[in-house]
Coordinates of C-alpha atoms in Angstrom, one line a residue:
X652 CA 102.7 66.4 115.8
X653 CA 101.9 66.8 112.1
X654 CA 102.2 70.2 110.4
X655 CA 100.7 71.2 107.6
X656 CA 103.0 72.1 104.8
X657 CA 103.9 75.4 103.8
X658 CA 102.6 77.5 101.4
X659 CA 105.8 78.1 99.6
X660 CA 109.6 77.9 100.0
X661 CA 111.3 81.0 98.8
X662 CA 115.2 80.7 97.6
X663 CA 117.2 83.4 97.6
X664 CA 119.3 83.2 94.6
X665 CA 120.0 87.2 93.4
X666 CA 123.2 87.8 94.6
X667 CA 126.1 88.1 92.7
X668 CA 129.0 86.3 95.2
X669 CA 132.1 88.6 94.0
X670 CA 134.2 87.1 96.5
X671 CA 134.3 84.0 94.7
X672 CA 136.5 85.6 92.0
X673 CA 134.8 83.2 89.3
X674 CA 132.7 84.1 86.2
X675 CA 130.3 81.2 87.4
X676 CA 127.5 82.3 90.2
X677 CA 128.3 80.7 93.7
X678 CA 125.4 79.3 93.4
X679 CA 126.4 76.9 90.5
X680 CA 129.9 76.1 92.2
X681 CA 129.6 72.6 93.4
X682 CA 130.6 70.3 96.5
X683 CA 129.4 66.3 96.6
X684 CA 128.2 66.3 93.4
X685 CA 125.7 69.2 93.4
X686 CA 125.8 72.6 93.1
X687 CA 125.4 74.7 95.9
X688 CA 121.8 76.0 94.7
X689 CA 120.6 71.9 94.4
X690 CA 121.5 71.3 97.5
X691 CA 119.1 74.3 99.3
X692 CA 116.3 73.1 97.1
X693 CA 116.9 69.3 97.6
X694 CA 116.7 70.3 101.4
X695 CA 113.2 72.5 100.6
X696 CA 111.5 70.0 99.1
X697 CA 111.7 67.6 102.0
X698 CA 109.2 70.5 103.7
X699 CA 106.8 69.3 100.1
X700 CA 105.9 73.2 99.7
X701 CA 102.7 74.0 97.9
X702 CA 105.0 76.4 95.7
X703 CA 109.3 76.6 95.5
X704 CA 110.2 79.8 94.6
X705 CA 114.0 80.8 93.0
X706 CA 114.7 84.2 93.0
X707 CA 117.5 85.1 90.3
X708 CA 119.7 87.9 89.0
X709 CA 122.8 87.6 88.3
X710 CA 123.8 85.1 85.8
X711 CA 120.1 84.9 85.6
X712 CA 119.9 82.5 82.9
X713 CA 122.2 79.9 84.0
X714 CA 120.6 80.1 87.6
X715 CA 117.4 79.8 86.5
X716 CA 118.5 76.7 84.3
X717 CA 120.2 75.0 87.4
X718 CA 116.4 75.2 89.7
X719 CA 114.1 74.2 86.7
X720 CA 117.0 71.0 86.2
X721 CA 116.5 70.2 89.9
X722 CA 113.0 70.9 90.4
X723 CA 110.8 71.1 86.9
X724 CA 107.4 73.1 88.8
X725 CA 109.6 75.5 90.2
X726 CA 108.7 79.1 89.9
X727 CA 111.1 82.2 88.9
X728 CA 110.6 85.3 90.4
X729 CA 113.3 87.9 88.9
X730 CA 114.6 90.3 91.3
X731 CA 114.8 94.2 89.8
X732 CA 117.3 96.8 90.2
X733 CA 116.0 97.6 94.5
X734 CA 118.7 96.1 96.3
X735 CA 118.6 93.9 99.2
X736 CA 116.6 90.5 100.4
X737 CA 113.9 92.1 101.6
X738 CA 113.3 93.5 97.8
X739 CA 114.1 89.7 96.9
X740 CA 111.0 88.5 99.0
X741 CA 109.1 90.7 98.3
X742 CA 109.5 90.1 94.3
X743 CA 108.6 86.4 94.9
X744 CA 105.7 87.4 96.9
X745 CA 103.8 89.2 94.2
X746 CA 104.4 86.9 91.7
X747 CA 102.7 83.8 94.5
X748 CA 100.1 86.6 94.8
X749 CA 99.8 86.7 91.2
X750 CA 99.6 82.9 91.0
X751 CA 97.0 82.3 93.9
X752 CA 94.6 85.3 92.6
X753 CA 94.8 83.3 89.1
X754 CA 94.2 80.2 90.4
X755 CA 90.9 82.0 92.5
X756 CA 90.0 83.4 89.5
X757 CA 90.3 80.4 86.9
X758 CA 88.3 78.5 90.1
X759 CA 85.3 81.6 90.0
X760 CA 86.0 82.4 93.8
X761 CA 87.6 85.7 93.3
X762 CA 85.7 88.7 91.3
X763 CA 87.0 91.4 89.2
X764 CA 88.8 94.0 91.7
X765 CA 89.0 91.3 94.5
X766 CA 92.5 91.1 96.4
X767 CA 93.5 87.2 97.1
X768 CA 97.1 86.6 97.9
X769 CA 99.1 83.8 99.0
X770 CA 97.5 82.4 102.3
X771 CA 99.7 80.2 104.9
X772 CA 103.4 80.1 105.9
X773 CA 106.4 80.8 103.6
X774 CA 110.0 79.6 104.4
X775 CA 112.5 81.9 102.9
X776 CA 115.6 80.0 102.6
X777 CA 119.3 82.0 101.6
X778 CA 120.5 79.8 98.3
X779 CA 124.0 79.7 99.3
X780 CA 123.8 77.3 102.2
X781 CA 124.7 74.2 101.1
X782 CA 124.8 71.8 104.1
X783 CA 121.1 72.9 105.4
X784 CA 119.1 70.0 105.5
X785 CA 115.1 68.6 105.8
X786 CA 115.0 68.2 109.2
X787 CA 116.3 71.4 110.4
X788 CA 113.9 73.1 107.7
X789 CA 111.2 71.2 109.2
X790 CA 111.8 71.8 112.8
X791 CA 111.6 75.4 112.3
X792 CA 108.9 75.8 110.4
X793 CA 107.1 72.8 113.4
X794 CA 108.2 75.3 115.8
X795 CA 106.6 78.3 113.9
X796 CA 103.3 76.6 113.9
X797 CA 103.0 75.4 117.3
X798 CA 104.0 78.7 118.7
X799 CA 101.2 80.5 116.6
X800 CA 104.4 82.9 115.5
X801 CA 104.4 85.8 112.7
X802 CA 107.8 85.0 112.6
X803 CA 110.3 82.5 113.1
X804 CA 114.2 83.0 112.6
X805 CA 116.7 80.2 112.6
X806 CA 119.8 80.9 114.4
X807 CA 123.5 79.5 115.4
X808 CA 126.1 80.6 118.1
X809 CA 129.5 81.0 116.3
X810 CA 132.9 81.6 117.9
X811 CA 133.6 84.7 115.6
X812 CA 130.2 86.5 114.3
X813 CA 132.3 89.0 112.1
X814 CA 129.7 89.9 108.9
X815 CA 126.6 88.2 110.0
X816 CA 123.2 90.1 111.5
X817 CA 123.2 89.8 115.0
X818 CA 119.7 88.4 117.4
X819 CA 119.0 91.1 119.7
X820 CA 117.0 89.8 122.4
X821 CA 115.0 91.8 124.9
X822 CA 115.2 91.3 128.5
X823 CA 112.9 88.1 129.0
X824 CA 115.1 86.7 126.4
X825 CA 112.5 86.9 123.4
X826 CA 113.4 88.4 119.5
X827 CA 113.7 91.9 119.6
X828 CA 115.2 92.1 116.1
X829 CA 118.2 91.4 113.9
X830 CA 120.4 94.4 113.2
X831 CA 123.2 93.6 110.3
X832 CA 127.1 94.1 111.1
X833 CA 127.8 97.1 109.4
X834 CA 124.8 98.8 111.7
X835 CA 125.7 97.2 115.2
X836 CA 126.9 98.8 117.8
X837 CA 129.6 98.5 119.9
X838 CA 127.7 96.2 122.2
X839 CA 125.8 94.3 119.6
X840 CA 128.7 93.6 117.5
X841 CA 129.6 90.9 121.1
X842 CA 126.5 88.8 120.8
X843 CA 127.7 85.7 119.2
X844 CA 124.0 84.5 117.9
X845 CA 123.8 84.7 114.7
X846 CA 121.0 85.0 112.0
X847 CA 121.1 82.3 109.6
X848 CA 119.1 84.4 106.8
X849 CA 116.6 81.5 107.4
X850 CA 113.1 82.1 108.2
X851 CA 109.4 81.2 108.6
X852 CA 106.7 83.8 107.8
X853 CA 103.3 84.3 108.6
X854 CA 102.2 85.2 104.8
X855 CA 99.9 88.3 105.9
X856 CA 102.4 89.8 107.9
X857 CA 104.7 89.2 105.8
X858 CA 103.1 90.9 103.0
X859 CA 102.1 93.6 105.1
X860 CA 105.7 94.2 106.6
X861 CA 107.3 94.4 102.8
X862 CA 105.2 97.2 101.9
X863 CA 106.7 99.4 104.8
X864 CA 110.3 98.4 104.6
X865 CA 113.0 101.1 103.7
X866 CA 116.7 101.3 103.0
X867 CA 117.5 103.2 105.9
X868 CA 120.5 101.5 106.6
X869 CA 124.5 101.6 106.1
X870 CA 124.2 99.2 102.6
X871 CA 121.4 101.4 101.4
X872 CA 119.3 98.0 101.1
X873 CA 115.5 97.0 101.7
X874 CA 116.5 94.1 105.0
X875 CA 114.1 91.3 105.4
X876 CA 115.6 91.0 108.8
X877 CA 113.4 94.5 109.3
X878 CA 110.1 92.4 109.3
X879 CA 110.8 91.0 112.3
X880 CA 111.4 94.4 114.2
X881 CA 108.2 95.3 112.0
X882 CA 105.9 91.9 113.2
X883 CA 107.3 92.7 116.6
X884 CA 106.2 96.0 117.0
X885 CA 102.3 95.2 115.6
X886 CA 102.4 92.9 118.7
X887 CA 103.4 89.7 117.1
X888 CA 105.0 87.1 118.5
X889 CA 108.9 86.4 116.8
X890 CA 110.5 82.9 117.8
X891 CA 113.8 81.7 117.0
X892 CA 115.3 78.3 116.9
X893 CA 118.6 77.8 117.4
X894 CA 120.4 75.1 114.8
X895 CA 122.5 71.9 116.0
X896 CA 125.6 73.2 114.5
X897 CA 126.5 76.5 112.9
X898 CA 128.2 75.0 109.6
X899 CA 124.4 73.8 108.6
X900 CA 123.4 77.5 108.0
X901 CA 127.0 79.2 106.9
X902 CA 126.9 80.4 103.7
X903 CA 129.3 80.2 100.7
X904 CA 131.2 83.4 100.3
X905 CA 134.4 82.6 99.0
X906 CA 136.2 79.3 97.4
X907 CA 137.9 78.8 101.0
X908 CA 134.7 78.4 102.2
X909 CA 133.2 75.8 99.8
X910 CA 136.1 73.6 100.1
X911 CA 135.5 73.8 104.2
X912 CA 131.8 72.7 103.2
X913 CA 132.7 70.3 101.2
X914 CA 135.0 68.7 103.5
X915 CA 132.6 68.6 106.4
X916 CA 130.1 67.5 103.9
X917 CA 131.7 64.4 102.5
X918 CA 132.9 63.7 106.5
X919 CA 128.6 63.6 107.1
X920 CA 128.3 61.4 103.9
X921 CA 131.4 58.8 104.9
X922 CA 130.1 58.7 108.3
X923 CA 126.1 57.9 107.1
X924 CA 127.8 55.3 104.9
X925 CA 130.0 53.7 107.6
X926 CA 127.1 53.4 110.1
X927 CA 125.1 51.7 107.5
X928 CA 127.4 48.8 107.1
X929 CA 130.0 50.3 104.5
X930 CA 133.7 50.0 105.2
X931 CA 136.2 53.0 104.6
X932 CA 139.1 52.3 104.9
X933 CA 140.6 55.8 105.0
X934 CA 138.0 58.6 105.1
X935 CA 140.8 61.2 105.0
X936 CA 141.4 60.3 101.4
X937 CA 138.1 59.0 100.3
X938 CA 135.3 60.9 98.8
X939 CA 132.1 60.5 97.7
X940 CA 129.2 62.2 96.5
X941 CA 125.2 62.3 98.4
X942 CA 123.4 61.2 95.4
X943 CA 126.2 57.4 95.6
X944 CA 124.3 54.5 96.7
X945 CA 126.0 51.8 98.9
X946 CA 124.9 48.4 99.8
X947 CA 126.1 46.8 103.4
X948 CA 129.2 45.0 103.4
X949 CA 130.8 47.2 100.5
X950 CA 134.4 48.1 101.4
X951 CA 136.0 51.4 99.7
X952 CA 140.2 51.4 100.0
X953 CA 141.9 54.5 100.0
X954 CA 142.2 57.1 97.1
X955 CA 138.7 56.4 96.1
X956 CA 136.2 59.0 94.4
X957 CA 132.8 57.8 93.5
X958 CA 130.8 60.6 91.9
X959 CA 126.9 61.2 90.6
X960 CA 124.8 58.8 90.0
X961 CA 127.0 55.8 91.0
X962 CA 125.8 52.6 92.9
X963 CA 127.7 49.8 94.4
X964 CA 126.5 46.1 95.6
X965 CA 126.7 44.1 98.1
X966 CA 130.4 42.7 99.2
X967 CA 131.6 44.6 96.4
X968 CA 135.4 46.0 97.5
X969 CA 136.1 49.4 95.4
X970 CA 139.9 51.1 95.3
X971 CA 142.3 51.8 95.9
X972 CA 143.1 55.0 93.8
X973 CA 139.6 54.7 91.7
X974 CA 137.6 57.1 90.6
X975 CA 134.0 56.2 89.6
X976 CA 131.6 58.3 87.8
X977 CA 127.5 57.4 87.2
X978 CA 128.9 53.7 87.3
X979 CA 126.4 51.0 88.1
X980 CA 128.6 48.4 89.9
X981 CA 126.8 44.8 90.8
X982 CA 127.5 42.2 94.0
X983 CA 130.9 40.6 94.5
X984 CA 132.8 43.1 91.8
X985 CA 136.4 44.1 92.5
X986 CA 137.6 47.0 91.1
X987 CA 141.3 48.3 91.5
X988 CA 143.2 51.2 90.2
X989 CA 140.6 52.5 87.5
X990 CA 139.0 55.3 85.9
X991 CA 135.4 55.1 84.8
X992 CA 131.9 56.7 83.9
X993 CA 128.7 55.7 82.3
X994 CA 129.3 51.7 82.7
X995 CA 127.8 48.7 84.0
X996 CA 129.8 45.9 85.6
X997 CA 127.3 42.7 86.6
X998 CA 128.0 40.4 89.7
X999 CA 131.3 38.9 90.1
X1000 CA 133.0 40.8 87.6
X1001 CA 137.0 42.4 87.9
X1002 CA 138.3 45.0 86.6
X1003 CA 141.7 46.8 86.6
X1004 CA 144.4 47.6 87.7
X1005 CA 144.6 50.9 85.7
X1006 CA 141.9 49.9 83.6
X1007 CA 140.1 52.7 81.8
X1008 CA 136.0 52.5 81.2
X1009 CA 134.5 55.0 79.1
X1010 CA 130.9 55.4 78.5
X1011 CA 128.7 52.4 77.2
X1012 CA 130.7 49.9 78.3
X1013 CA 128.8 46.9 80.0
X1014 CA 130.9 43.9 81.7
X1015 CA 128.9 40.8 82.0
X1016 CA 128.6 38.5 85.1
X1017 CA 132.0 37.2 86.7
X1018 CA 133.6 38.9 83.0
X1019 CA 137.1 40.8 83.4
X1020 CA 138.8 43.9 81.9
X1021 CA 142.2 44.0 82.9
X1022 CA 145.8 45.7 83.5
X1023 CA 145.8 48.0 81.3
X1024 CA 142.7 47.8 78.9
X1025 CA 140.3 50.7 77.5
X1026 CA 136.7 50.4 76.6
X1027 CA 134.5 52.2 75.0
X1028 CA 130.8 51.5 74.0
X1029 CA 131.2 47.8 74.4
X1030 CA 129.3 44.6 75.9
X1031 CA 131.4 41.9 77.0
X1032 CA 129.4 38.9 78.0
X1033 CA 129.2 36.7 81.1
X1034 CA 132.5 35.0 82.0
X1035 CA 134.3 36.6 79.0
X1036 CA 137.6 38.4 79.7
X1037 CA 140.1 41.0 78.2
X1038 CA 143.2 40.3 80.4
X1039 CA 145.4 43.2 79.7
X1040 CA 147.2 45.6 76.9
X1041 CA 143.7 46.0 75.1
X1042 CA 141.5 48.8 72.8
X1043 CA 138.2 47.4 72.6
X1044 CA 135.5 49.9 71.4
X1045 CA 131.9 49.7 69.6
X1046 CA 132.3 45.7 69.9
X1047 CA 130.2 43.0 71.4
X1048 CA 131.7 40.3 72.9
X1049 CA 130.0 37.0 73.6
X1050 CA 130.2 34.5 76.7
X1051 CA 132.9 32.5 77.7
X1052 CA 135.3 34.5 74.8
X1053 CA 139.1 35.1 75.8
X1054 CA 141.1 38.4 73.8
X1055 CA 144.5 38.1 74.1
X1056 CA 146.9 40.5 74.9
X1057 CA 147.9 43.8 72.8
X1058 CA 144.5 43.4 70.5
X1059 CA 143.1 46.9 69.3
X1060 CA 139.3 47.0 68.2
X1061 CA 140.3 49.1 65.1
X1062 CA 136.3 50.8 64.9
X1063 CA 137.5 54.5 62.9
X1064 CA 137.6 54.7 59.3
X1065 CA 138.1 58.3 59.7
X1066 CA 134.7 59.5 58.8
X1067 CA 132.8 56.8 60.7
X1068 CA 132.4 54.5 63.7
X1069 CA 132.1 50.7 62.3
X1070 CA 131.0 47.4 65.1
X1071 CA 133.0 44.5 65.8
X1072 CA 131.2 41.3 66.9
X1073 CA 133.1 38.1 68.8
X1074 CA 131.0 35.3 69.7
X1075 CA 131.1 32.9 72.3
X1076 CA 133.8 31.0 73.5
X1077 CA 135.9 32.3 71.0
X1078 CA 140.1 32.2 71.2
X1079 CA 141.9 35.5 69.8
X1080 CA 145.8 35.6 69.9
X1081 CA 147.8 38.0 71.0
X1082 CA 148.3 41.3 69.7
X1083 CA 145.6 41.3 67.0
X1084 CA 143.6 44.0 65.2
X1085 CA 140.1 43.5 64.4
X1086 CA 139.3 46.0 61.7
X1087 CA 135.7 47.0 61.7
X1088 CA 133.2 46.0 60.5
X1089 CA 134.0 42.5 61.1
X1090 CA 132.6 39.6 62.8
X1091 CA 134.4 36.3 64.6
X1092 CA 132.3 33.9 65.2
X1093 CA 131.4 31.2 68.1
X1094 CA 134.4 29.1 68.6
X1095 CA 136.6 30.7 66.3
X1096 CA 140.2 31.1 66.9
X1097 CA 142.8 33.8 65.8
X1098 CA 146.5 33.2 65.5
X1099 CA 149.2 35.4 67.1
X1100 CA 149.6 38.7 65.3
X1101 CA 146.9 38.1 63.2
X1102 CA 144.9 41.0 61.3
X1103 CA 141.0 40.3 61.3
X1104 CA 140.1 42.7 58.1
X1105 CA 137.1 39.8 56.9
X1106 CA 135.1 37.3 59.1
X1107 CA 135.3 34.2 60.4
X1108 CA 133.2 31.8 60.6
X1109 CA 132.5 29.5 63.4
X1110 CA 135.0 27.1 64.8
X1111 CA 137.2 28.9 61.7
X1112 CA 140.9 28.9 62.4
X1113 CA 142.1 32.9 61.1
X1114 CA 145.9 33.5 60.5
X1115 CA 147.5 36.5 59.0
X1116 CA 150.8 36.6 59.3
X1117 CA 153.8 35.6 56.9
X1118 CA 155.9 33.0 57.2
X1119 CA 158.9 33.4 59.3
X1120 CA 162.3 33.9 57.9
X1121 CA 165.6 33.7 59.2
X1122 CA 169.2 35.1 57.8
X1123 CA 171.9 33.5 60.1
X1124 CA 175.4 35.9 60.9
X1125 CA 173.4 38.4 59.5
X1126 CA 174.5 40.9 62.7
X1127 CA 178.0 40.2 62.3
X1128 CA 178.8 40.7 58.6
X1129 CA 176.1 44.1 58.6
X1130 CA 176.9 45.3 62.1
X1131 CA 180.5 44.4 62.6
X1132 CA 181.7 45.8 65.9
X1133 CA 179.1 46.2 68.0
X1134 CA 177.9 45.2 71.2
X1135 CA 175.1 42.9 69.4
X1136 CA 177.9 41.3 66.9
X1137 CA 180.5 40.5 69.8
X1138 CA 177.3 38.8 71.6
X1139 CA 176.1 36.9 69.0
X1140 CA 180.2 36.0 68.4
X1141 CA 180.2 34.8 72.0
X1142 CA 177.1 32.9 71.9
X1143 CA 178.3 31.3 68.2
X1144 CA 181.5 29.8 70.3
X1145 CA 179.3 28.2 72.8
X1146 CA 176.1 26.9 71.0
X1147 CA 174.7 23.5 70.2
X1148 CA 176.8 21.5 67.8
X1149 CA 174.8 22.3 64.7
X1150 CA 173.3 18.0 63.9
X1151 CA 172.5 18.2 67.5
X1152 CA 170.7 21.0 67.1
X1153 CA 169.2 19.7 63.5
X1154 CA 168.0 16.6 65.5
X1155 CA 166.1 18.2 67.9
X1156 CA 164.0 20.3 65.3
X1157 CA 163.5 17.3 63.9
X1158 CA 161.8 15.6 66.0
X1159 CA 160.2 19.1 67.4
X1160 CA 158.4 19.3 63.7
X1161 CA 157.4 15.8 63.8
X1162 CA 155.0 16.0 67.0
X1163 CA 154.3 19.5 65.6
X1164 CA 152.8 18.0 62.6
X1165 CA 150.0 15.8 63.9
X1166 CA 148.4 19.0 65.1
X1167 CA 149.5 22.2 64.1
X1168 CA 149.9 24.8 67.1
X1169 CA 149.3 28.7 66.2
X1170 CA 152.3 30.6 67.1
X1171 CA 152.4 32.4 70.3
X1172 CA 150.3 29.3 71.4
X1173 CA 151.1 25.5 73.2
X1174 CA 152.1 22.9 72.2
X1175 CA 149.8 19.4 72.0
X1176 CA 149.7 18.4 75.5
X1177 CA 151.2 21.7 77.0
X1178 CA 147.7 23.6 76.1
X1179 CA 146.7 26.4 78.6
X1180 CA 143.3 26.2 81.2
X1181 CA 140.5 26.7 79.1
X1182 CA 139.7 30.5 79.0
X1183 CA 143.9 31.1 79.4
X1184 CA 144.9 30.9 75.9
X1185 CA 146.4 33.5 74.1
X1186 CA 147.3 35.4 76.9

């Protein structure tokens, strides 16, 4: 059966949660990567209201900030000084009213004088439920239509119902009323059926109940769970639905509570994942966030964390011990023992172990960043590969390029951020510095140690570094006595007779100088795979 949607979703985001101990509202404390608040509105606008309603108090401001981030059309109704969610509704009532009579008017259906309110159902909806979802939202409010109700409550049977409103049912079995803890008595405070602070109102009865609510009551507070008494008593009908499980309508009251929510929410969002065709290896140590997308056959290893915005392809394996923030990971990537956020790796590409990506950084297809490299701000093209021991920041990097090990992309001047460009199929030698700005172009090679401070030209050969020179006994006459002079003593007694040794670098220089070898690299005939140079 199809039900028409509601007239508007009302949030209930006023109170002031001092159980939390924290400066920041509960409703802006987080689990799976949203705040408690975006997750009762992501489940509110599955039900597509005509109007979604916040209402805000405390840390007004920032709550209001959070709803018009999450939802842009949202409207905020400011609760006064009148205590209590009945005062809460009714505050977001009038200001629907308000909005419907404009609209009437603006439209030349209403004239001056005229009441027009807010005509259909209203869901009201507690703010600090986090794991409430669409489909409960929109059974009840299904049920609440079919039944021709003025009111619908959602409920849950709990094991301990210390602090909640109790469902006090008459003797056929049908909503008499709610009455909250601190007013039970002794008999009432043994029903174990709760009240969720989840409901679905009639909007005339609801407006017509508000106006005769009072704070009559232990809290001194205007109840909404008094319309219900209220709609009762003017010979409505009140109908109740009772929820699948009670942690989809318990409320955030304290930190213990929001890690217990967040547990059982990431144990939903594994096990969605996992039915879909994703392997996790260890749930108990894996978490992951509702907004991560997953293709099938992905497999996550234990100690992994994939937060916001991230996405992960097809036969992509992902851990373990890596945590991935708003990363955009292709097909066939393998990612081990790293830390990243903002960054793009294509299909086939490797990265890690403890491998650090910062924002901007974009690996190309089948590319690699290795043991121990940081990026930052960087494309590295397709096939390309920084092996290990590596800075490499504001840079681009062509195809086919190999940077050896220990190089440092030096891009601060101390005022400003300068580029460095390597083209394709380039060769740089170990532990180099490129000092930006500075371009190396396609082909080029760099020797061992070399410092880049002026660019090279294609196919260019770069070296930097002086000649070598070597002062034999140099230990033992300066560091007479030591551990380093009796070795070298030792090794003196025993070494090469001194023309055999002459012979031999010789003959070494001789095939050396048909073509000249970079130091650090090969000899002719000895040279590495091509794209294992310099490593």
């Amino acid at each position: 059966m199809t039900t028409a949607r509601p007239a508007a979703v009302v949030v209930l985001a006023a109170g002031q949660g001092t159980r939390m101990r924290s400066a920041t509202s509960k409703m802006l404390h987080a689990i799976g990567g949203r705040t408690v608040l975006g997750h009762v509105l992501a489940a509110s606008q599955g039900l597509d209201p005509e109007r979604l309603v916040v209402v805000v108090r405390h840390a007004r401001e920032e709550v209001a900030a959070e709803a018009v981030a999450r939802v842009p059309s949202v409207v905020i109704a400011d609760q006064d000084d009148v205590p209590g969610t009945g005062r809460a509704v009714q505050c977001a009532l009038e200001r629907l009213d308000a909005a419907a009579h404009a609209v009437a008017a603006g439209a030349g259906t209403v004239s001056a004088g005229d009441e027009v309110g807010l005509e259909g159902t209203v869901v009201v909806v507690a703010g600090d439920v986090p794991l409430i979802d669409p489909e409960t939202l929109a059974e009840l409010h299904t049920q609440h239509v079919a039944g021709g109700h003025a009111a619908t409550v959602l409920t849950a049977v709990v094991p301990d119902a210390t602090g909640y409103g109790r469902i006090v049912r008459d003797e056929h079995g049908r909503v008499a009323g709610i009455v909250e803890h601190r007013d039970a008595t002794h008999e009432q405070l043994g029903i174990r059926e709760i009240n969720s602070s989840i409901y679905v109102f009639d909007a005339a009865v609801l407006r017509g109940a508000l106006g005769r609510l009072g704070q009559d009551n232990a809290q001194g507070e205007v109840y909404l769970t008094d319309v219900l008494a209220i709609a009762r008593a003017d010979g409505g009908v009140v109908g109740a639905v009772q929820a699948a499980s009670a942690l989809t309508v318990e409320g955030v009251n304290d930190r213990a509570q929001l890690a217990q929510l967040g547990a059982e929410l990431n144990r939903r969002t594994l096990t969605r994942h996992m039915l879909a065709g994703v392997t996790i290896v260890d749930p108990g140590t894996t978490w992951i966030d509702v907004d991560v997308e997953l293709a099938q056959d992905v497999t996550i290893l234990p100690g992994t964390q994939l937060h916001g915005a991230t996405t992960i392809g097809t036969g992509s394996t992902i851990g373990p011990d890596t945590t991935l923030t708003d990363v955009e990971v292709g097909e066939g990537v393998t990612v081990v023992r790293t830390h990243g956020s903002l960054a793009v790796l294509d299909d086939g590409a490797s990265v890690g172990p403890f491998a650090y990506l910062r924002p901007g950084t974009h690996l190309g297809a089948r590319g690699k960043i290795g043991t121990f490299v940081e990026t930052k701000n960087v494309e590295i093209g397709e096939g390309s590969k920084v092996p290990h021991l590596t800075y490499v920041g504001d840079a681009t990097i062509g195809e086919g390029t190999n940077i050896g090990a220990g190089s440092i992309f030096v891009n601060y001047d101390g005022v400003r951020k300068h580029r460095t460009s390597v083209g394709s199929h380039a060769r740089t030698g170990a532990n180099n510095k490129f000092v930006a700005p500075v371009s190396v172009g396609d082909g080029a090679y760099t020797g061992a140690g070399a410092v880049i401070l002026e660019d090279v030209p294609a196919g260019a050969l770069a070296v930097s570094n002086a000649p070598q020179r070597t002062i034999d006994g140099w230990v033992e006459r300066r560091r007479p006595g030591t551990d380093s002079a009796r070795a070298a003593a030792r090794a003196a007694s025993t070494a090469v007779p001194q023309g055999l040794g002459a012979q031999a670098r010789a003959e070494r220089e001789r095939a050396e100088s048909a073509t000249p070898t970079l130091p650090g690299q090969s000899a002719p005939g000895d040279a590495a795979p091509e794209g294992d140079s310099a490593r």
